[in-house]
Amino acid sequence: DIVMTQTPLSSPVTLGQPASISCRSSQSLVYSDGNTYLSWLQQRPGQPPRLLFYKTSNRFSGVPDRFSASGAGTDFTLEIRRVEAEDVGVYYCMQSIQFPRTFGQGTKLEIK
Amino acid sequence: QVQLQESGPGLVKPSETLSLTCTVSGGSINNHYWSWIRQPPGKGLEWIGYIFNDGGSPKYNPSLKSRLTMSVDTSKTQFSLKLSSVTAADTAVYYCARGHGAGYLDYWGQGTLVTVSS
């Protein structure tokens, strides 16, 4: 199985300040079609996960543009330009290049 | 707006079969990979598997494959999960979700907590 490793596991951030989450995969997520199959999800407290980005950096409908995602190969990053209170929750990366699909352990974003 | 809703018993006895159904509304059930994911209390996400709308060639997590059966009923816009011989380790919130060919999961149900206990 592809192991997804996120850092940090916890991220206390001041409102209005930026935040960054890293995700590393144990194998390259680049498929033969040239696409990189990495997505990011947000799970607010008590809520189901919500898709933020797919194929590394494609923003899903309704996701604020203060969120951005980038990366290549085995190293990926989710950034929030200015954290707002509604961004509190756990963020997961997920690979979909190989079965079984696997998720990172999750990064808990909290307000200082 | 696509909506998914899980339904099924919230309590299952050890060694019995966990059965859940996901009802899809607001969108077509065609051309998507209908997926199940679970989350033990206070823990991370585990991909269980998916089934395509034609019901053929479901993909299961090897860690659960011997106990899993998925099916789809396009006439009811529903898909289902059966997990046999459950133990306390199967206690989790079970989510259904819509998947794409690129593997991402764009719409999720609210989740249903299934507790395995006698």
GROMACS .gro file of C-alpha atoms in nm:
model
  230
    1ASP     CA    1   0.000   0.000   0.000
    2ILE     CA    2   0.112   0.358  -0.062
    3VAL     CA    3   0.184   0.529   0.269
    4MET     CA    4   0.080   0.893   0.295
    5THR     CA    5   0.264   1.094   0.559
    6GLN     CA    6   0.140   1.437   0.664
    7THR     CA    7   0.326   1.702   0.860
    8PRO     CA    8   0.261   1.857   1.097
    9LEU     CA    9  -0.006   1.648   1.271
   10SER     CA   10  -0.122   1.956   1.458
   11SER     CA   11  -0.102   2.317   1.348
   12PRO     CA   12  -0.201   2.599   1.583
   13VAL     CA   13  -0.246   2.914   1.376
   14THR     CA   14  -0.338   3.274   1.454
   15LEU     CA   15  -0.644   3.405   1.272
   16GLY     CA   16  -0.540   3.592   0.960
   17GLN     CA   17  -0.204   3.419   0.943
   18PRO     CA   18  -0.102   3.162   0.680
   19ALA     CA   19  -0.094   2.787   0.729
   20SER     CA   20   0.079   2.512   0.538
   21ILE     CA   21   0.037   2.135   0.545
   22SER     CA   22   0.269   1.887   0.379
   23CYS     CA   23   0.191   1.543   0.245
   24ARG     CA   24   0.447   1.292   0.125
   25SER     CA   25   0.371   0.966  -0.052
   26SER     CA   26   0.586   0.652  -0.037
   27GLN     CA   27   0.563   0.621  -0.417
   28SER     CA   28   0.522   0.865  -0.701
   29LEU     CA   29   0.161   0.960  -0.768
   30VAL     CA   30   0.228   1.046  -1.132
   31TYR     CA   31   0.030   0.822  -1.364
   32SER     CA   32   0.120   0.730  -1.720
   33ASP     CA   33  -0.140   0.979  -1.846
   34GLY     CA   34   0.066   1.262  -1.694
   35ASN     CA   35  -0.179   1.337  -1.416
   36THR     CA   36  -0.088   1.326  -1.050
   37TYR     CA   37  -0.358   1.161  -0.842
   38LEU     CA   38  -0.350   1.342  -0.512
   39SER     CA   39  -0.650   1.508  -0.351
   40TRP     CA   40  -0.705   1.713  -0.036
   41LEU     CA   41  -1.007   1.696   0.194
   42GLN     CA   42  -1.120   1.907   0.487
   43GLN     CA   43  -1.319   1.765   0.777
   44ARG     CA   44  -1.473   2.024   1.004
   45PRO     CA   45  -1.572   1.910   1.355
   46GLY     CA   46  -1.874   1.682   1.342
   47GLN     CA   47  -1.893   1.696   0.963
   48PRO     CA   48  -1.812   1.456   0.681
   49PRO     CA   49  -1.500   1.519   0.476
   50ARG     CA   50  -1.527   1.776   0.201
   51LEU     CA   51  -1.323   1.776  -0.120
   52LEU     CA   52  -1.092   2.077  -0.158
   53PHE     CA   53  -0.856   1.984  -0.442
   54TYR     CA   54  -0.814   1.698  -0.686
   55LYS     CA   55  -0.533   1.598  -0.923
   56THR     CA   56  -0.293   1.794  -0.702
   57SER     CA   57  -0.407   2.151  -0.763
   58ASN     CA   58  -0.756   2.160  -0.918
   59ARG     CA   59  -0.979   2.354  -0.681
   60PHE     CA   60  -1.322   2.196  -0.631
   61SER     CA   61  -1.638   2.399  -0.667
   62GLY     CA   62  -1.705   2.640  -0.382
   63VAL     CA   63  -1.358   2.624  -0.228
   64PRO     CA   64  -1.237   2.975  -0.133
   65ASP     CA   65  -0.936   3.102  -0.324
   66ARG     CA   66  -0.742   3.157  -0.001
   67PHE     CA   67  -0.678   2.782  -0.031
   68SER     CA   68  -0.414   2.663  -0.276
   69ALA     CA   69  -0.248   2.330  -0.342
   70SER     CA   70   0.066   2.229  -0.523
   71GLY     CA   71   0.318   1.954  -0.556
   72ALA     CA   72   0.465   1.689  -0.779
   73GLY     CA   73   0.584   1.332  -0.764
   74THR     CA   74   0.581   1.245  -0.396
   75ASP     CA   75   0.568   1.584  -0.225
   76PHE     CA   76   0.257   1.796  -0.192
   77THR     CA   77   0.145   2.105  -0.004
   78LEU     CA   78  -0.185   2.260   0.097
   79GLU     CA   79  -0.170   2.627   0.190
   80ILE     CA   80  -0.418   2.865   0.341
   81ARG     CA   81  -0.329   3.226   0.272
   82ARG     CA   82  -0.510   3.379   0.571
   83VAL     CA   83  -0.673   3.139   0.814
   84GLU     CA   84  -1.033   3.205   0.911
   85ALA     CA   85  -1.228   3.055   1.200
   86GLU     CA   86  -1.427   2.830   0.965
   87ASP     CA   87  -1.103   2.661   0.852
   88VAL     CA   88  -1.070   2.476   1.184
   89GLY     CA   89  -1.075   2.102   1.134
   90VAL     CA   90  -0.868   1.811   1.012
   91TYR     CA   91  -0.713   1.805   0.667
   92TYR     CA   92  -0.637   1.484   0.480
   93CYS     CA   93  -0.446   1.405   0.164
   94MET     CA   94  -0.550   1.100  -0.034
   95GLN     CA   95  -0.384   0.912  -0.318
   96SER     CA   96  -0.587   0.756  -0.598
   97ILE     CA   97  -0.319   0.617  -0.826
   98GLN     CA   98  -0.320   0.272  -0.670
   99PHE     CA   99  -0.552   0.037  -0.482
  100PRO     CA  100  -0.626   0.047  -0.203
  101ARG     CA  101  -0.675   0.423  -0.189
  102THR     CA  102  -0.496   0.557   0.117
  103PHE     CA  103  -0.518   0.869   0.326
  104GLY     CA  104  -0.270   1.065   0.530
  105GLN     CA  105  -0.310   1.054   0.909
  106GLY     CA  106  -0.470   1.397   0.908
  107THR     CA  107  -0.347   1.739   1.019
  108LYS     CA  108  -0.550   1.916   1.283
  109LEU     CA  109  -0.573   2.289   1.221
  110GLU     CA  110  -0.666   2.488   1.528
  111ILE     CA  111  -0.670   2.852   1.626
  112LYS     CA  112  -0.417   2.975   1.880
  113GLN     CA  113  -2.691   1.938  -0.586
  114VAL     CA  114  -2.592   1.576  -0.542
  115GLN     CA  115  -2.681   1.434  -0.201
  116LEU     CA  116  -2.599   1.101  -0.045
  117GLN     CA  117  -2.760   0.950   0.262
  118GLU     CA  118  -2.648   0.641   0.449
  119SER     CA  119  -2.900   0.418   0.623
  120GLY     CA  120  -2.884   0.101   0.827
  121PRO     CA  121  -2.865  -0.037   1.180
  122GLY     CA  122  -2.654   0.157   1.427
  123LEU     CA  123  -2.579  -0.151   1.636
  124VAL     CA  124  -2.456  -0.488   1.513
  125LYS     CA  125  -2.361  -0.789   1.721
  126PRO     CA  126  -2.015  -0.943   1.691
  127SER     CA  127  -1.987  -1.213   1.422
  128GLU     CA  128  -2.296  -1.080   1.243
  129THR     CA  129  -2.319  -0.889   0.915
  130LEU     CA  130  -2.317  -0.512   0.891
  131SER     CA  131  -2.546  -0.387   0.614
  132LEU     CA  132  -2.566  -0.029   0.493
  133THR     CA  133  -2.738   0.143   0.202
  134CYS     CA  134  -2.658   0.476   0.044
  135THR     CA  135  -2.930   0.663  -0.143
  136VAL     CA  136  -2.824   0.910  -0.411
  137SER     CA  137  -3.039   1.207  -0.503
  138GLY     CA  138  -2.998   1.517  -0.714
  139GLY     CA  139  -2.780   1.354  -0.975
  140SER     CA  140  -2.733   1.052  -1.197
  141ILE     CA  141  -2.598   0.729  -1.057
  142ASN     CA  142  -2.439   0.656  -1.396
  143ASN     CA  143  -2.071   0.687  -1.474
  144HIS     CA  144  -1.947   0.716  -1.120
  145TYR     CA  145  -1.762   0.501  -0.870
  146TRP     CA  146  -1.981   0.463  -0.564
  147SER     CA  147  -1.756   0.440  -0.265
  148TRP     CA  148  -1.748   0.354   0.103
  149ILE     CA  149  -1.504   0.499   0.356
  150ARG     CA  150  -1.500   0.450   0.731
  151GLN     CA  151  -1.361   0.638   1.028
  152PRO     CA  152  -1.321   0.475   1.372
  153PRO     CA  153  -1.408   0.714   1.654
  154GLY     CA  154  -1.134   0.975   1.695
  155LYS     CA  155  -0.923   0.826   1.414
  156GLY     CA  156  -0.847   0.878   1.047
  157LEU     CA  157  -1.011   0.768   0.724
  158GLU     CA  158  -0.997   0.419   0.576
  159TRP     CA  159  -1.103   0.347   0.218
  160ILE     CA  160  -1.329   0.040   0.205
  161GLY     CA  161  -1.396   0.008  -0.165
  162TYR     CA  162  -1.615   0.110  -0.457
  163ILE     CA  163  -1.855  -0.025  -0.714
  164PHE     CA  164  -1.924   0.122  -1.057
  165ASN     CA  165  -2.283   0.197  -1.155
  166ASP     CA  166  -2.298  -0.113  -1.379
  167GLY     CA  167  -2.221  -0.329  -1.078
  168GLY     CA  168  -1.926  -0.494  -1.242
  169SER     CA  169  -1.576  -0.543  -1.098
  170PRO     CA  170  -1.601  -0.377  -0.759
  171LYS     CA  171  -1.273  -0.280  -0.598
  172TYR     CA  172  -1.225  -0.372  -0.234
  173ASN     CA  173  -0.961  -0.293   0.021
  174PRO     CA  174  -0.759  -0.617   0.050
  175SER     CA  175  -0.771  -0.586   0.429
  176LEU     CA  176  -1.150  -0.631   0.415
  177LYS     CA  177  -1.201  -0.813   0.086
  178SER     CA  178  -1.283  -1.157   0.229
  179ARG     CA  179  -1.574  -1.009   0.429
  180LEU     CA  180  -1.704  -0.748   0.184
  181THR     CA  181  -1.984  -0.740  -0.069
  182MET     CA  182  -2.098  -0.430  -0.254
  183SER     CA  183  -2.393  -0.395  -0.486
  184VAL     CA  184  -2.578  -0.123  -0.674
  185ASP     CA  185  -2.943  -0.080  -0.764
  186THR     CA  186  -2.966   0.184  -1.035
  187SER     CA  187  -3.347   0.174  -1.042
  188LYS     CA  188  -3.352   0.293  -0.680
  189THR     CA  189  -3.035   0.506  -0.714
  190GLN     CA  190  -2.890   0.316  -0.422
  191PHE     CA  191  -2.576   0.122  -0.351
  192SER     CA  192  -2.504  -0.107  -0.060
  193LEU     CA  193  -2.233  -0.248   0.160
  194LYS     CA  194  -2.228  -0.576   0.349
  195LEU     CA  195  -1.946  -0.657   0.587
  196SER     CA  196  -1.961  -1.001   0.746
  197SER     CA  197  -1.818  -1.145   1.068
  198VAL     CA  198  -1.782  -0.807   1.230
  199THR     CA  199  -1.581  -0.741   1.544
  200ALA     CA  200  -1.539  -0.439   1.768
  201ALA     CA  201  -1.263  -0.321   1.531
  202ASP     CA  202  -1.533  -0.254   1.271
  203THR     CA  203  -1.697   0.009   1.492
  204ALA     CA  204  -1.678   0.331   1.294
  205VAL     CA  205  -1.864   0.608   1.117
  206TYR     CA  206  -1.933   0.474   0.770
  207TYR     CA  207  -1.948   0.724   0.484
  208CYS     CA  208  -2.067   0.676   0.131
  209ALA     CA  209  -1.923   0.900  -0.137
  210ARG     CA  210  -1.924   0.958  -0.512
  211GLY     CA  211  -1.599   0.884  -0.686
  212HIS     CA  212  -1.459   0.985  -1.022
  213GLY     CA  213  -1.234   0.809  -1.269
  214ALA     CA  214  -0.948   1.016  -1.133
  215GLY     CA  215  -1.022   0.867  -0.794
  216TYR     CA  216  -1.126   1.174  -0.605
  217LEU     CA  217  -1.438   1.174  -0.390
  218ASP     CA  218  -1.646   1.481  -0.454
  219TYR     CA  219  -1.973   1.428  -0.266
  220TRP     CA  220  -2.008   1.257   0.070
  221GLY     CA  221  -2.295   1.146   0.287
  222GLN     CA  222  -2.323   1.269   0.643
  223GLY     CA  223  -2.202   0.935   0.775
  224THR     CA  224  -2.362   0.680   1.004
  225LEU     CA  225  -2.210   0.542   1.323
  226VAL     CA  226  -2.213   0.164   1.342
  227THR     CA  227  -2.123   0.012   1.675
  228VAL     CA  228  -2.034  -0.355   1.705
  229SER     CA  229  -2.132  -0.476   2.048
  230SER     CA  230  -2.329  -0.754   2.211
   0.00000   0.00000   0.00000
